[in-house]
Coordinates of C-alpha atoms in Angstrom, one line a residue:
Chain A
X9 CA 54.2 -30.3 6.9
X10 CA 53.3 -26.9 8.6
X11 CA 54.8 -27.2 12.2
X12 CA 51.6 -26.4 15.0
X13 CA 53.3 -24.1 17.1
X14 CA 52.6 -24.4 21.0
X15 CA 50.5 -21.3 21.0
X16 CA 47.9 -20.4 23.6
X17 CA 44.9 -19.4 21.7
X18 CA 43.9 -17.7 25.2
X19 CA 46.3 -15.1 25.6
X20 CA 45.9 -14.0 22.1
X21 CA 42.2 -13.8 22.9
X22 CA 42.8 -11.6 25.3
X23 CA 45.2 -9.5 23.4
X24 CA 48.9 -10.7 24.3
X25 CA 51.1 -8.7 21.7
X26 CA 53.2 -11.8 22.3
X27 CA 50.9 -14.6 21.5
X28 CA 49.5 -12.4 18.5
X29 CA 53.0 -12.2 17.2
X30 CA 53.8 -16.0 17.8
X31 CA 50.3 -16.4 15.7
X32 CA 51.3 -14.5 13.0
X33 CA 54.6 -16.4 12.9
X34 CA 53.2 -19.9 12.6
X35 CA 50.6 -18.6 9.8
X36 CA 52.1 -16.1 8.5
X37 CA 54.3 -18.2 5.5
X38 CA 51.3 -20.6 4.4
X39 CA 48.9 -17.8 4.1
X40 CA 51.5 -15.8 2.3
X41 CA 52.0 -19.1 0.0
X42 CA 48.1 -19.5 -0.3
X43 CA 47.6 -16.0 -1.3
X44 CA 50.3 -15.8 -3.9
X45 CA 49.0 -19.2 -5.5
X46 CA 45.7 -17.9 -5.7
X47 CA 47.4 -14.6 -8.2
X48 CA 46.8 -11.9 -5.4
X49 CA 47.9 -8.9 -6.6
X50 CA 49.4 -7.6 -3.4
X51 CA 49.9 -10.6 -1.5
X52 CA 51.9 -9.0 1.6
X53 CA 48.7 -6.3 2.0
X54 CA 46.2 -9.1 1.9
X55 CA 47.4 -11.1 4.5
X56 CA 47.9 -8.0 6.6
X57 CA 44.2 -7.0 6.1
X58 CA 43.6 -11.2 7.3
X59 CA 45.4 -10.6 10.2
X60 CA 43.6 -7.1 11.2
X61 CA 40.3 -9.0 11.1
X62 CA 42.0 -11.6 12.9
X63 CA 42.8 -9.7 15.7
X64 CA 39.5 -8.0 15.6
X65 CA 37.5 -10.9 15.8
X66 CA 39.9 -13.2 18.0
X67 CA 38.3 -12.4 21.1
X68 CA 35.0 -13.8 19.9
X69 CA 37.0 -17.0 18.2
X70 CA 36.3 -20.6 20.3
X71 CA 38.0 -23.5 19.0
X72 CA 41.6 -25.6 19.3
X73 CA 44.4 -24.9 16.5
X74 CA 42.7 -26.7 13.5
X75 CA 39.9 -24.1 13.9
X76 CA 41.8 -21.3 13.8
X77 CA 43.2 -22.6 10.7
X78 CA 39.9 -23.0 9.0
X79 CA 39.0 -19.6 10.3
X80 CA 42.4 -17.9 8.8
X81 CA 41.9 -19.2 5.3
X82 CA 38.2 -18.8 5.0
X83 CA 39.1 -15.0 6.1
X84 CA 41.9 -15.2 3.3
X85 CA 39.7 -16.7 0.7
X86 CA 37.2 -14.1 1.3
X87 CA 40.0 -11.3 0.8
X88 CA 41.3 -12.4 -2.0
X89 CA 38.4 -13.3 -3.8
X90 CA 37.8 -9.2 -2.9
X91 CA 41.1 -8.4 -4.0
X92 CA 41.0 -9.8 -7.1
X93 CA 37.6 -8.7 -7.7
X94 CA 39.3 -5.1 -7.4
X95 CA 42.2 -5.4 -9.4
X96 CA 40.0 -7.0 -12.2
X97 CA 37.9 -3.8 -11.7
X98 CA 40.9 -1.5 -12.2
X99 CA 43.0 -3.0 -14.5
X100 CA 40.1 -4.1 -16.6
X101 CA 42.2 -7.3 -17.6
X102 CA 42.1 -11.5 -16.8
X103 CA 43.9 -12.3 -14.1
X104 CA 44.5 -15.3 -16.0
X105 CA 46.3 -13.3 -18.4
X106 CA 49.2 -13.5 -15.8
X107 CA 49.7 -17.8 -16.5
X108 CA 52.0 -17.1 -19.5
X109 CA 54.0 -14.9 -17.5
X110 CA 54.4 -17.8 -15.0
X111 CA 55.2 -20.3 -17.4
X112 CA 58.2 -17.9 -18.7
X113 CA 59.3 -17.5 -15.0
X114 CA 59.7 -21.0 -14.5
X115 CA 61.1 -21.8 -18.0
X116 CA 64.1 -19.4 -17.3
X117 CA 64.5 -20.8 -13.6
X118 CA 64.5 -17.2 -12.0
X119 CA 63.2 -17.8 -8.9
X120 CA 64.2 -20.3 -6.2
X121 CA 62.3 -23.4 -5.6
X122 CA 59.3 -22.0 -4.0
X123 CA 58.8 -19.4 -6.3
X124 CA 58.7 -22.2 -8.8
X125 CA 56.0 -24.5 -7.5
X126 CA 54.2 -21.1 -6.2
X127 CA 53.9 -20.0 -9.5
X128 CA 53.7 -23.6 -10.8
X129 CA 50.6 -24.4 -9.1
X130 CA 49.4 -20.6 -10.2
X131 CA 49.1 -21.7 -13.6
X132 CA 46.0 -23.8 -12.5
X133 CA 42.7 -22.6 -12.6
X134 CA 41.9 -21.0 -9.3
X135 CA 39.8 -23.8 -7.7
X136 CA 41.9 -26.5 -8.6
X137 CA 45.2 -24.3 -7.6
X138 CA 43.1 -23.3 -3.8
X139 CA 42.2 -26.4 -3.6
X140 CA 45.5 -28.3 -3.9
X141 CA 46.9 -25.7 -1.4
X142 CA 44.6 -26.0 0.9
X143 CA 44.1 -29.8 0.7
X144 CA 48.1 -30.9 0.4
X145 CA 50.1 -28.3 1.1
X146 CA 48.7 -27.0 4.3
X147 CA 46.4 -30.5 5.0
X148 CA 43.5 -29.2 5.7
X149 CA 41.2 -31.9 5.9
X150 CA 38.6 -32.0 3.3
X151 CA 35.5 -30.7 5.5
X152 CA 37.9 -27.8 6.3
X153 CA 38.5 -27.1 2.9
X154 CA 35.2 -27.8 1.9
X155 CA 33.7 -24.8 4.4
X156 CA 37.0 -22.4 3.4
X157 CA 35.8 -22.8 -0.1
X158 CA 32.0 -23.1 0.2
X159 CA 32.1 -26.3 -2.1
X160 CA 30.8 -29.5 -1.2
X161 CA 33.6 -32.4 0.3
X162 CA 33.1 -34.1 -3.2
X163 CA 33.7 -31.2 -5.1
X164 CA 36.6 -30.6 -3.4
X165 CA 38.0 -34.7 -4.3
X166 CA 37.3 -33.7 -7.4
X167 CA 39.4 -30.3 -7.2
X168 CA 42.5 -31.8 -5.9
X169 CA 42.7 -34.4 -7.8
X170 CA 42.3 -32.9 -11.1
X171 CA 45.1 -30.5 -9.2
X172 CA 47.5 -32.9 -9.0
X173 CA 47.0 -34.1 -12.4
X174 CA 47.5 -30.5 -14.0
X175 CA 50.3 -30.2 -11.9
X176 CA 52.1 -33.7 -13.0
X177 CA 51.7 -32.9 -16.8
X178 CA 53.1 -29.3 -15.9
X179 CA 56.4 -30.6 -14.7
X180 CA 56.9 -33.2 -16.9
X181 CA 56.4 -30.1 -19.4
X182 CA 59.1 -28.1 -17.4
X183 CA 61.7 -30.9 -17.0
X184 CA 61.7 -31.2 -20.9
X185 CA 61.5 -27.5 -21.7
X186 CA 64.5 -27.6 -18.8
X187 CA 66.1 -30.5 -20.4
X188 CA 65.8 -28.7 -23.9
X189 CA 67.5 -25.5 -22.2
X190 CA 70.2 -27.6 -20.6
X191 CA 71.2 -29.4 -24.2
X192 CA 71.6 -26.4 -25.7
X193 CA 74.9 -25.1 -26.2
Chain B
X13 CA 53.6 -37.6 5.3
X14 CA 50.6 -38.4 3.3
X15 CA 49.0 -39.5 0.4
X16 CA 50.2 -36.5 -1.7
X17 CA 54.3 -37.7 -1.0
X18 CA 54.6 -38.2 -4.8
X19 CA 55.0 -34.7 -5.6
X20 CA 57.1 -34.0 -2.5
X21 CA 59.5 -32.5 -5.4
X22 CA 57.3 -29.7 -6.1
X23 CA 55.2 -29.6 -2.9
X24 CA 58.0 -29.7 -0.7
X25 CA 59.3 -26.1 -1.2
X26 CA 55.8 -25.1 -0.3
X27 CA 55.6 -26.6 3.2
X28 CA 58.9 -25.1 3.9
X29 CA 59.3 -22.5 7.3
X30 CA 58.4 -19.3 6.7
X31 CA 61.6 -17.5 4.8
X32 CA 63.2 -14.4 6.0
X33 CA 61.5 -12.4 3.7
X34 CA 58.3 -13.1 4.5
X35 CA 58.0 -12.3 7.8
X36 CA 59.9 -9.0 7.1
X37 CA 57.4 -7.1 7.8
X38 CA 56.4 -9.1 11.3
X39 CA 57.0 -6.3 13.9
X40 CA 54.5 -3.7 12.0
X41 CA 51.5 -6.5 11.0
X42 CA 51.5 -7.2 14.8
X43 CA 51.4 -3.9 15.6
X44 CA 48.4 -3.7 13.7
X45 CA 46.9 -6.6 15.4
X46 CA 47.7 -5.1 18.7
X47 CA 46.2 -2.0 18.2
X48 CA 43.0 -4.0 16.2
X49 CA 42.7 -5.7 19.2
X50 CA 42.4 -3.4 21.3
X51 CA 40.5 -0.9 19.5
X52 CA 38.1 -3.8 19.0
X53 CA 38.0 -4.5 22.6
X54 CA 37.1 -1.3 23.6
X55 CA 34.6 -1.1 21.4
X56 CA 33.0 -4.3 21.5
X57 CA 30.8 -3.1 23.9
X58 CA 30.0 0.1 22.5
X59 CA 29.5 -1.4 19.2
X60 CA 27.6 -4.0 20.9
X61 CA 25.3 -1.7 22.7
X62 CA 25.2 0.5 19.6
X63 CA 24.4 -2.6 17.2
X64 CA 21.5 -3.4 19.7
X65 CA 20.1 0.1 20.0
X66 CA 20.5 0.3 15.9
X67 CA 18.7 -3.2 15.7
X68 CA 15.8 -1.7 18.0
X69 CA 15.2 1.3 16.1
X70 CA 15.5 -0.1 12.4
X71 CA 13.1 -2.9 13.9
X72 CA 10.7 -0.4 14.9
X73 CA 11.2 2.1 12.3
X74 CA 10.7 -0.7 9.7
X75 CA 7.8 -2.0 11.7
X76 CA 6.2 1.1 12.1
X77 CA 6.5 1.6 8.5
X78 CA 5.3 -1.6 7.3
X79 CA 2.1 -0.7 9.3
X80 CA 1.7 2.5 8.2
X81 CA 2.0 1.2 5.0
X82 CA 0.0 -1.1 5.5
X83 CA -2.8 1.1 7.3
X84 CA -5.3 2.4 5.1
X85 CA -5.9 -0.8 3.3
X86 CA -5.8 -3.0 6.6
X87 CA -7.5 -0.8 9.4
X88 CA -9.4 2.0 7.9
X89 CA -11.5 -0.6 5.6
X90 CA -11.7 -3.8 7.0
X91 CA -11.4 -3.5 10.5
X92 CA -12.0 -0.2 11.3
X93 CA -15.4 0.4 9.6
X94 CA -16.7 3.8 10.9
X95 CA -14.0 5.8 9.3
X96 CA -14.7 5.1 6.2
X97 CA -18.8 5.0 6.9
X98 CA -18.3 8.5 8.3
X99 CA -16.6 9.7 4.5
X100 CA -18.8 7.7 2.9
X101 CA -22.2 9.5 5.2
X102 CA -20.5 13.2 4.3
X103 CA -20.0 12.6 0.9
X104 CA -23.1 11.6 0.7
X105 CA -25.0 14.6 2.5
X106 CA -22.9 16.8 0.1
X107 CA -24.2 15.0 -2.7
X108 CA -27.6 15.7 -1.6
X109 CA -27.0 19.4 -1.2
X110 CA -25.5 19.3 -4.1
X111 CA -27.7 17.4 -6.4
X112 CA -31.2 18.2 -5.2
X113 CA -31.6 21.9 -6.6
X114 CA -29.8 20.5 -9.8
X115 CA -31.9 17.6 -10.2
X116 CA -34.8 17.7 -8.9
X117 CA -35.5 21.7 -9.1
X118 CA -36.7 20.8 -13.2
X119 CA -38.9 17.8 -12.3
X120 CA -40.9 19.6 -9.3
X121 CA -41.0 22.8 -11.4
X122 CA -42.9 21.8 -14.7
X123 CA -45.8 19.9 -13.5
X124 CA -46.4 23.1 -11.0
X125 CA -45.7 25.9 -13.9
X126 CA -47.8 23.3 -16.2
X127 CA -51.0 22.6 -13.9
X128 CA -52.3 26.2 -13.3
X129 CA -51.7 27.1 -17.0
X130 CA -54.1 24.3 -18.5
X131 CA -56.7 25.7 -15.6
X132 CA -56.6 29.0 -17.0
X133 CA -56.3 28.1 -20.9
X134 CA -60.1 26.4 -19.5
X135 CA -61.1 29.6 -18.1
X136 CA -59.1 32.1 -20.6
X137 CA -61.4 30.2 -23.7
X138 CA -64.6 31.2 -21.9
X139 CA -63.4 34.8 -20.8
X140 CA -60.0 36.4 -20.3
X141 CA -57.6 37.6 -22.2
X142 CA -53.7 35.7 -23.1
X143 CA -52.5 38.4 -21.2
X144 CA -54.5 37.7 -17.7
X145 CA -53.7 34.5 -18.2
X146 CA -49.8 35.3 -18.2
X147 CA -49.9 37.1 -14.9
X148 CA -51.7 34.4 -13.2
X149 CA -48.6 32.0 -14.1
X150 CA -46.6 34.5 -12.9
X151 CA -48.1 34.7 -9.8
X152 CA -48.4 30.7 -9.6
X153 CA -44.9 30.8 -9.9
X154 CA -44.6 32.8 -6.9
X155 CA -47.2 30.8 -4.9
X156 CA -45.7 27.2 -6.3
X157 CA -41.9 27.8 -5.8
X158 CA -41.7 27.3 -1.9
X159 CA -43.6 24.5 -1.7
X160 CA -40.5 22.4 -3.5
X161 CA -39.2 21.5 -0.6
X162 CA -42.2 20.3 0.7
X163 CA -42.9 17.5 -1.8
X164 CA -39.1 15.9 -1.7
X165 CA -40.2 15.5 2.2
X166 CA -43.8 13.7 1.3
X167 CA -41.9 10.6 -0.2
X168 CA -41.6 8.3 2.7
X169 CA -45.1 9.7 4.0
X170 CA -47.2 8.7 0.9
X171 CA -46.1 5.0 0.8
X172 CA -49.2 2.8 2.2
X173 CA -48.7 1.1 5.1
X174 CA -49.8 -2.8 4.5
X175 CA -50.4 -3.3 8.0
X176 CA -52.9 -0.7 8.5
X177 CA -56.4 -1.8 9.6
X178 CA -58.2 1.2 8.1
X179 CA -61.3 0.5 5.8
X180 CA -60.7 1.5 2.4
X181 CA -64.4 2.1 1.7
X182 CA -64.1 5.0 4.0
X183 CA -62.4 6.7 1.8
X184 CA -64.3 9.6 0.5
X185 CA -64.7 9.0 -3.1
X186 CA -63.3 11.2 -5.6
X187 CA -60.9 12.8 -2.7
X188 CA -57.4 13.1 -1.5
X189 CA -56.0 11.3 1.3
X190 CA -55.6 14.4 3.3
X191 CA -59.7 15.0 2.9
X192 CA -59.6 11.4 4.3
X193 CA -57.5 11.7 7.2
X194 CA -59.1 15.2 7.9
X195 CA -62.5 13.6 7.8
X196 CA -61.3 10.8 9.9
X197 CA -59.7 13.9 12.4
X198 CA -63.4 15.6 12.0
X199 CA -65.4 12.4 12.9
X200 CA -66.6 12.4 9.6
X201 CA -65.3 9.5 8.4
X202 CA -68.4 7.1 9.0
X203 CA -71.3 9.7 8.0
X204 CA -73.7 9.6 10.4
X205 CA -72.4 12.6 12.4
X206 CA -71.5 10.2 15.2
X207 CA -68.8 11.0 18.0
X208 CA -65.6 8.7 17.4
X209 CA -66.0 8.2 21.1
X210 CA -69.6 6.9 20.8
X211 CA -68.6 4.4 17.9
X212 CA -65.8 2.0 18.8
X213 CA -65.3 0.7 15.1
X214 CA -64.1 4.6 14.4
X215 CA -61.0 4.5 12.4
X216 CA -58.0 5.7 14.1
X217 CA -56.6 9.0 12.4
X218 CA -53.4 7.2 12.3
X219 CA -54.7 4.3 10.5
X220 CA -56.2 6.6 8.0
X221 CA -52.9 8.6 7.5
X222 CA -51.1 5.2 6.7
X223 CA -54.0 4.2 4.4
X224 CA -53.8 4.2 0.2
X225 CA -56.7 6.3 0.0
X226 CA -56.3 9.2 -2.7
X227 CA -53.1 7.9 -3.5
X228 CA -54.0 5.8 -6.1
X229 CA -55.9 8.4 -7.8
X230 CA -53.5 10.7 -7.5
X231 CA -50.0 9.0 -8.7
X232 CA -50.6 10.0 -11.9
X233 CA -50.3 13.5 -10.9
X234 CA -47.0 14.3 -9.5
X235 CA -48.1 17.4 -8.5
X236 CA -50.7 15.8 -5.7
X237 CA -48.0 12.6 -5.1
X238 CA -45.6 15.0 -3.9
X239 CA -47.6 16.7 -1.3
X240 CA -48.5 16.2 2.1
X241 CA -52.1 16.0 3.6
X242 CA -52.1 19.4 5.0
X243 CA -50.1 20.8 2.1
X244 CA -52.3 19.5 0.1
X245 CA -55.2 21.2 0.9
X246 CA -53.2 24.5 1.0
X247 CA -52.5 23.9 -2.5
X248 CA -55.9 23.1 -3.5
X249 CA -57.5 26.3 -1.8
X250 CA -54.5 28.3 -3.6
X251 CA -56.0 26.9 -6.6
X252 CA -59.4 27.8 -5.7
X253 CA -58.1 31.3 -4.6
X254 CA -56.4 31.5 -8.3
X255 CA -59.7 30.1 -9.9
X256 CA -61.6 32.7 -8.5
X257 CA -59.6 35.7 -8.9
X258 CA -59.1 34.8 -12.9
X259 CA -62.7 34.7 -13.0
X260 CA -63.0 37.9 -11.2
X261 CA -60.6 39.8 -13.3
X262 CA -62.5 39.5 -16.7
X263 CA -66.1 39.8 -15.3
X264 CA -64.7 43.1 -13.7
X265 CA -63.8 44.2 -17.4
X266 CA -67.5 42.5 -18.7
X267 CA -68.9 44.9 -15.7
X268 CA -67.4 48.2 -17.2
X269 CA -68.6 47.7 -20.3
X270 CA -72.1 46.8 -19.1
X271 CA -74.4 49.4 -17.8
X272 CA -74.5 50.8 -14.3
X273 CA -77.7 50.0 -13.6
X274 CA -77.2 45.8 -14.1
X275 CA -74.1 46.5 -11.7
X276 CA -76.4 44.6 -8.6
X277 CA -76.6 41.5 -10.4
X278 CA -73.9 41.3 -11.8
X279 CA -72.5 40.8 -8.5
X280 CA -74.8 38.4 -7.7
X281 CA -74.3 36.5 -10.5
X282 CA -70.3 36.4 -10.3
X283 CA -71.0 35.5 -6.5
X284 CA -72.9 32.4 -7.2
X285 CA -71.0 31.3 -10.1
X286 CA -67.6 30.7 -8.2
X287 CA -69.3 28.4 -6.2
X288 CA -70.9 26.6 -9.1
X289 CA -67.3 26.1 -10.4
X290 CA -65.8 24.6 -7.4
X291 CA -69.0 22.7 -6.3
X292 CA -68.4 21.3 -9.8
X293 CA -64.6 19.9 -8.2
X294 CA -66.9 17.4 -6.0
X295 CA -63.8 16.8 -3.5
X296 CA -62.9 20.4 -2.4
X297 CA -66.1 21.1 -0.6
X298 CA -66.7 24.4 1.4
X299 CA -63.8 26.1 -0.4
X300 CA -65.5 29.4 -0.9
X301 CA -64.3 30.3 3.0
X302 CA -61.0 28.9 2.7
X303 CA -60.1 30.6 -0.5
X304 CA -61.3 34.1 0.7
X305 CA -58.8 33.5 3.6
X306 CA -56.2 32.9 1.2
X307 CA -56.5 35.5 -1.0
X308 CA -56.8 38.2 2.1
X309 CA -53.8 36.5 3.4
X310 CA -51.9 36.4 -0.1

């Protein structure tokens, strides 16, 4: 559960270097997290981009924390769809070309636990991975997600629940393949 | 906690606090957002201002080209209806400068050339020569050619008025309707010498000049159709004049190889036969003067 700092939406409105910073702090990790799940190329420029626009627009922004949290991802969502819209352009490859990649990360167990169910939750298509990070991990509620992701509240049901699924029958694919690992001498 | 606890062994990671690593690179993304901020600010009313004087202008510019686009087909033809009525009125006037020697020139032309040339094939069989009769339509051509003018403008004057009250059976039989408006004009009209002033049933000459009379007999003939009452009679007397001077010609030649002594009657014979031939044209009575002032004139 993503901890709500006590952060005056006021004085980062009208431009407090301090409250901009405590902002970014707070949001910083679960967009960072959303971003990478979604297969952002550069995930560390993309949430700097959300953050410029952030602080463009911030003085314009009216609404408690919840809205500000809509507001971030649905600036993220539209960054990365543009990102990856790029990198598709330039590399002239599938994104999704990336998933077996993934699967070999977590197979040999490089990365800690969070790179794991990052790149876990990667390997789903990219609606049902948003939507399972937006929906559970950060707990959006579903209207929220719903307007981040410009899908109907039912769609978005849908989406996390064929999520979860994908994700259940991925790890009981990983304990075995880890099990297999493990047993071998 | 929440629904989604099950896969708190996956998830859990995920809802973690923000790792060292990933806010690395905290102190230069805020400096960003400082400075965005700011920037922003500061030009929030610039760009505000800016956006609303760009809306303006695109507005109007758009506008002013939608009309404009829209103009000719919009104002110049359905609601404003004298420009086009203006083109329409000069394209028209040229076409009738244009068109009227082209057309028309051919059509006034024949009967003209044709009408004194049968008159003199009559009077060449009973005495002159082919070539007399080729320099009278020469010189028919040169009386005949101004006078084209002259019939286009008798159109709208020939057509019979139906409201006219003049008596047709004062129409003078056999004649024009200029010899009926001028005997209208001359008091004439009624025959018995009368004043119009001492008669009230006199015929106004303006009823007479919007009357049918002559112009039935004469819309065969497009020479006489296309001339007006005065013209009319100036074109009779220059046939007259031509008449007479064809008959002159050859009883001139008839007169040299005659003898000198029959010269005395001879004269008097060729002066009462032009009058025998143009009494025998019962409507130009009294030519005889007219013609001689014609020919001195001509």
């Amino acid at each position: 559960m993503v901890r709500r700092p006590p952060i005056t939406l006021d004085a980062a409105r009208r431009g407090d270097r301090d409250a901009l910073a405590e902002l970014w702090r707070a949001h910083q990790a679960p967009l960072l997290r959303y971003l990478r799940a979604r297969r952002t190329q550069s995930p560390d420029d993309v949430a700097s981009q959300v953050w410029v626009d952030i602080a463009r627009s911030i003085d314009r922004f009216e609404g408690d924390d919840d809205d500000f949290r809509r507001w971030l991802f649905t600036i993220a969502h539209r960054r990365s769809v543009d990102e990856i819209r790029r990198s598709v352009r330039r590399s002239g490859l599938a994104v999704r070309a990336a998933d077996h990649a993934v699967g070999a990360d977590v197979e040999h167990d490089r990365y800690d636990a969070l790179d794991r169910a990052i790149a876990l939750v990667s390997t789903l298509p990219d609606n049902l991975g948003e939507a399972v990070m937006l929906r559970v991990v950060n707990d959006l509620p579903i209207a929220d997600v719903a307007a981040v992701m410009g899908t109907t509240e039912g769609n978005v049901r849908v989406l996390v629940h064929r999520g979860l699924a994908g994700l259940r029958r991925k790890m009981s694919v990983t304990d075995v393949a880890s099990r297999t690992m493990k047993s071998v001498p | 906690m929440n629904e989604f606890d099950d896969f708190d062994d996956l998830l859990g990671p995920l809802r973690t606090p923000a790792t060292p690593a990933e806010l690395a690179a905290e102190n230069d993304v805020v400096d960003l957002m400082a400075a965005a901020h700011h920037s922003s600010k500061g030009n929030t009313m610039f760009t505000s201002r800016r956006a609303r004087v760009a809306t303006l202008i695109a507005a109007g510019v758009i506008g002013f080209g939608g009309v404009a686009a829209a103009g000719p087909r919009v104002f110049d033809y359905q609601l404003l209806d004298e420009g086009p009525i203006v083109e329409v009125e000069v394209q028209d006037e040229v076409d009738n400068v244009v068109e009227e020697p082209a057309v028309e020139e051919p059509a006034v032309e024949e009967p003209v050339i044709e009408e004194p040339a049968v008159e003199e094939v009559v009077v060449q069989e009973a005495v002159v020569e082919e070539q007399n009769v080729v320099e009278e339509q020469n010189v028919v051509e040169e009386v005949e050619v101004p006078e084209e003018p002259a019939a286009v403008d008798t159109d709208e004057a020939l057509d019979p008025d139906p409201t006219t009250d003049f008596d047709e059976t004062l129409c003078i039989p056999g004649g024009n309707h200029g010899k009926t408006v001028s005997a209208v004009a001359r008091g004439l009209a009624l025959g018995d010498g009368r004043d119009r002033d001492e008669n009230p049933d006199y015929p106004s000459v303006t009823d007479a000049a919007h009357s049918s009379c002559g112009k039935t007999v004469t819309a065969d003939v497009e020479t006489d159709v296309e001339t007006d009452d005065d013209e009319a009679d100036d074109e009779a007397d220059d046939k007259a004049d031509l008449a007479t001077a064809v008959e002159e010609v050859p009883q001139q030649e008839t007169e040299d190889l005659e003898e000198t002594d029959l010269e005395e009657t001879d004269s008097e014979e060729t002066d009462s036969e032009a009058p025998q031939k143009q009494h025998g044209r019962p409507d130009k009575p009294g030519k005889p003067e007219q013609a001689g002032k014609g020919r001195s004139d001509k």
